[in-house]
mmCIF file of C-alpha atoms in Angstrom:
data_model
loop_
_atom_site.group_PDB
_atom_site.id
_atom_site.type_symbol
_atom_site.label_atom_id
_atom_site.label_comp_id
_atom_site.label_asym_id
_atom_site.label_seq_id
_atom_site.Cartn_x
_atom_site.Cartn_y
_atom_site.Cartn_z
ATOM 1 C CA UNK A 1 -26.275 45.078 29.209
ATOM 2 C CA UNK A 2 -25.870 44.245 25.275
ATOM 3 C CA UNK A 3 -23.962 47.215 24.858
ATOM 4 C CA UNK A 4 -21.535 46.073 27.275
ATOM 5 C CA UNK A 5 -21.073 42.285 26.614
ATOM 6 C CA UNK A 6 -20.504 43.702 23.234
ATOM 7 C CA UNK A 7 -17.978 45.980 23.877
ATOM 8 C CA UNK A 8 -16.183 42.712 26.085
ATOM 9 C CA UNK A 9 -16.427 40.968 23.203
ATOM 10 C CA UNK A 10 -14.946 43.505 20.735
ATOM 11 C CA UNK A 11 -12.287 44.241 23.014
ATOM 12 C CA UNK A 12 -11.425 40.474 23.288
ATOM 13 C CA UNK A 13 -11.760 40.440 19.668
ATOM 14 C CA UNK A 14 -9.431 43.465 19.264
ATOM 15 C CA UNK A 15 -6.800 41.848 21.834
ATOM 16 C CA UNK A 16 -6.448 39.099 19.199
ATOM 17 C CA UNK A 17 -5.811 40.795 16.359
ATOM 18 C CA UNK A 18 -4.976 44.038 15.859
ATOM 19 C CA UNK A 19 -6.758 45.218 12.590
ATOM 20 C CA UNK A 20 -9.578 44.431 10.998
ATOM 21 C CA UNK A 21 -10.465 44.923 7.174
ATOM 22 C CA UNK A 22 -13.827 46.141 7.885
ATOM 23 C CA UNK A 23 -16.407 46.302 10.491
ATOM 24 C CA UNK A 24 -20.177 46.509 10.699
ATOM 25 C CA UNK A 25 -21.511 49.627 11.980
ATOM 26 C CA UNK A 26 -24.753 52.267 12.750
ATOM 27 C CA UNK A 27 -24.187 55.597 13.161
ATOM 28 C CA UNK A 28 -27.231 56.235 14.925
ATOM 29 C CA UNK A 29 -26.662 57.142 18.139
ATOM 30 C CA UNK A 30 -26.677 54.479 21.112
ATOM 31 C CA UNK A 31 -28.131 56.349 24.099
ATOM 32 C CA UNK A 32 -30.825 58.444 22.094
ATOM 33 C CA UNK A 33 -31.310 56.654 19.085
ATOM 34 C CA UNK A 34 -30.872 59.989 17.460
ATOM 35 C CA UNK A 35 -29.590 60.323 13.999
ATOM 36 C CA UNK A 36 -26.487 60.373 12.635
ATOM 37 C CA UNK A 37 -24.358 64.041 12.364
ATOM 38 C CA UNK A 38 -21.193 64.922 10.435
ATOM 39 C CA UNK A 39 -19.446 65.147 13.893
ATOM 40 C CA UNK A 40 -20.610 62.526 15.227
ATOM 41 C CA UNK A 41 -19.841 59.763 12.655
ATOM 42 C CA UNK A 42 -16.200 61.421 12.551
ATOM 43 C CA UNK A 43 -15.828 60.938 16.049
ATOM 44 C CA UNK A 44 -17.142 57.409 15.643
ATOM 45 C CA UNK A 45 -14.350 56.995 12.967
ATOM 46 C CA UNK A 46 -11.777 58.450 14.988
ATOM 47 C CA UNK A 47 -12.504 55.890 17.447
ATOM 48 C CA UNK A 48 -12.872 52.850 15.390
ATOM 49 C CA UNK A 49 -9.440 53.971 13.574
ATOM 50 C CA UNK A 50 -7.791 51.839 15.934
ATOM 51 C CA UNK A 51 -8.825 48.898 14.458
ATOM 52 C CA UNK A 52 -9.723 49.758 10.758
ATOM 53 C CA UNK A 53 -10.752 52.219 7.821
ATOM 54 C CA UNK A 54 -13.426 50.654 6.846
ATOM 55 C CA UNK A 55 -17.219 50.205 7.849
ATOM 56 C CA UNK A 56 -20.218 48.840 6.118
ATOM 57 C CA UNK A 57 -23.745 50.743 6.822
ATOM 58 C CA UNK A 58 -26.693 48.528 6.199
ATOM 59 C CA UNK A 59 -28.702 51.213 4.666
ATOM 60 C CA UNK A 60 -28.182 54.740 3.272
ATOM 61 C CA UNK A 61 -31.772 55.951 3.420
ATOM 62 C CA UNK A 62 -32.550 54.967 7.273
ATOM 63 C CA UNK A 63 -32.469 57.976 9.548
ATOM 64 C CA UNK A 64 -30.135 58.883 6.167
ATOM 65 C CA UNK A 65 -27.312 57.418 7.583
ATOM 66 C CA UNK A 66 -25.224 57.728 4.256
ATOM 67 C CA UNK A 67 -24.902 61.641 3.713
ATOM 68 C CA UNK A 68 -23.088 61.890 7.168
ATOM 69 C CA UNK A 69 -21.337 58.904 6.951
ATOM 70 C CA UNK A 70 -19.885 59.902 3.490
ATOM 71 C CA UNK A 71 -19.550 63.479 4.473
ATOM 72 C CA UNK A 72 -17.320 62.408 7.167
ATOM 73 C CA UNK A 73 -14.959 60.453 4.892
ATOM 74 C CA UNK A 74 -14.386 63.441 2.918
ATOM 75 C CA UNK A 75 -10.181 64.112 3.138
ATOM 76 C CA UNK A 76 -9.752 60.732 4.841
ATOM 77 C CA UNK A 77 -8.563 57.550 3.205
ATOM 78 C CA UNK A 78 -11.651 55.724 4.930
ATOM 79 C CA UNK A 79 -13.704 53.447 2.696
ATOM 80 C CA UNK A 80 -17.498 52.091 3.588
ATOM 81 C CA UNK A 81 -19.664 49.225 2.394
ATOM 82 C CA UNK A 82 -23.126 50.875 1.215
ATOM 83 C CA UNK A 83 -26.051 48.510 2.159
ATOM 84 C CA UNK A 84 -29.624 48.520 0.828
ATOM 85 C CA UNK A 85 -31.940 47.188 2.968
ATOM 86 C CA UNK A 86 -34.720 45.023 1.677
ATOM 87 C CA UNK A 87 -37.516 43.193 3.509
ATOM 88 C CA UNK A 88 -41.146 42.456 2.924
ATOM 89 C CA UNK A 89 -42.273 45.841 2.132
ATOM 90 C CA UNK A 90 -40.702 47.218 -1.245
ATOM 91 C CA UNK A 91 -41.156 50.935 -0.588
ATOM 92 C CA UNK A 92 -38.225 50.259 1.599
ATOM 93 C CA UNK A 93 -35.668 49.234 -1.102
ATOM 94 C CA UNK A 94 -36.770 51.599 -3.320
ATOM 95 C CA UNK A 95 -36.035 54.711 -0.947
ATOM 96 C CA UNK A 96 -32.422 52.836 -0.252
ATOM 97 C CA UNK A 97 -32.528 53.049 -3.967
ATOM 98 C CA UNK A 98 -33.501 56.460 -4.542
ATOM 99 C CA UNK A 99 -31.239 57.795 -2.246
ATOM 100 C CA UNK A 100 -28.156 55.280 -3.224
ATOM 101 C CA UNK A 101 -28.749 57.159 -7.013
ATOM 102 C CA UNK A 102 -28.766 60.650 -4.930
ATOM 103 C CA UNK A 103 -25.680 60.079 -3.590
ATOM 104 C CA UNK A 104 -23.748 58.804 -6.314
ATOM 105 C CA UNK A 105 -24.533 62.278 -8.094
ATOM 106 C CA UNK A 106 -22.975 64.295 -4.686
ATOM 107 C CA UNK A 107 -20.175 62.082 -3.861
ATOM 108 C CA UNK A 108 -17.199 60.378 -5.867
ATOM 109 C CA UNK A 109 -18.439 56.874 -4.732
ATOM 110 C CA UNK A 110 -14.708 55.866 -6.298
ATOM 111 C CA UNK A 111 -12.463 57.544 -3.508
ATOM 112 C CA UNK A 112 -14.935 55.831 -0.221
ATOM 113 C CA UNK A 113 -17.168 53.221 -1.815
ATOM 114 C CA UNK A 114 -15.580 49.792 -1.907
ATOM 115 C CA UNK A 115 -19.173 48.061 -2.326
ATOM 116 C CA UNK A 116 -22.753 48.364 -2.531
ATOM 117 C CA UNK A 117 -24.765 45.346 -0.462
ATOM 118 C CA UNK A 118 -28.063 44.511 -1.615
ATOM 119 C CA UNK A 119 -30.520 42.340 0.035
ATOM 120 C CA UNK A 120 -28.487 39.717 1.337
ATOM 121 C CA UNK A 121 -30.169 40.170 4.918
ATOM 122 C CA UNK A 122 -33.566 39.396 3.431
ATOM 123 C CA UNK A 123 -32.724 36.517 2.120
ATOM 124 C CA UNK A 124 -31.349 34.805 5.545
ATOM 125 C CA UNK A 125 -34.706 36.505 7.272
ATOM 126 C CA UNK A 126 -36.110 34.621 4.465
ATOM 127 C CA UNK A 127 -38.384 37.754 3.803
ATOM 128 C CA UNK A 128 -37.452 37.845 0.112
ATOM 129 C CA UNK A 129 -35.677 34.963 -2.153
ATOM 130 C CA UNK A 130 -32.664 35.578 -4.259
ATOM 131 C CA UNK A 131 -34.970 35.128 -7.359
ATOM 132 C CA UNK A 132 -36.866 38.162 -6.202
#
């Protein structure tokens, strides 16, 4: 039922305006919860192409969404928002963080990066403060 008042909305959304400049989205996989593939975030992409080139992830390390998603951007012009996620339990960021510095050795985070998002979602969950 969320799934489909969502997809009303989106498409009510899309109706009023053609393009967006970016859009929030999780590769993993609706139905199964499964984990992201190469294939499947590039058939993700081909659908959301409608509407823009550009997606923000909220975190590269969970069910490592940011290999695939930055795999499948290879030989595209589409760009992606890298997010780290933070909340009460630290081991979290620092695997975000870990893998964030893994991936900037594989890929050219210059051609598909546009921005790396840290910790902003903590701080509305107020899980963390901005001094932290």
């Amino acid at each position: 039922m969320k799934l489909a008042l969502t997809l009303t909305a989106l498409v009510s959304a899309v109706s009023a305006a053609n393009e967006f400049r970016a859009m929030a989205y999780n590769p993993k996989q609706l139905k199964t919860g499964d984990c992201p593939t190469v294939d499947s975030v590039s058939g993700d992409l081909e659908v959301l192409s409608k509407y823009t080139n550009e997606v923000r992830i909220y975190s590269v390390q969970d069910c490592n969404q940011g290999e695939p998603v930055l795999r499948a951007m290879e030989n595209t012009d589409w760009k992606v928002q890298l997010g780290l996620w933070i909340n009460k339990d630290d081991s979290v960021y620092e695997a975000d963080k870990k893998e964030l510095l893994r991936l900037a050795g594989v890929f050219d985070f210059k051609k598909h990066v546009t921005s790396v998002i840290v910790g902003n979602e903590a701080i509305y969950r107020e899980e963390q403060t901005s001094a932290q």
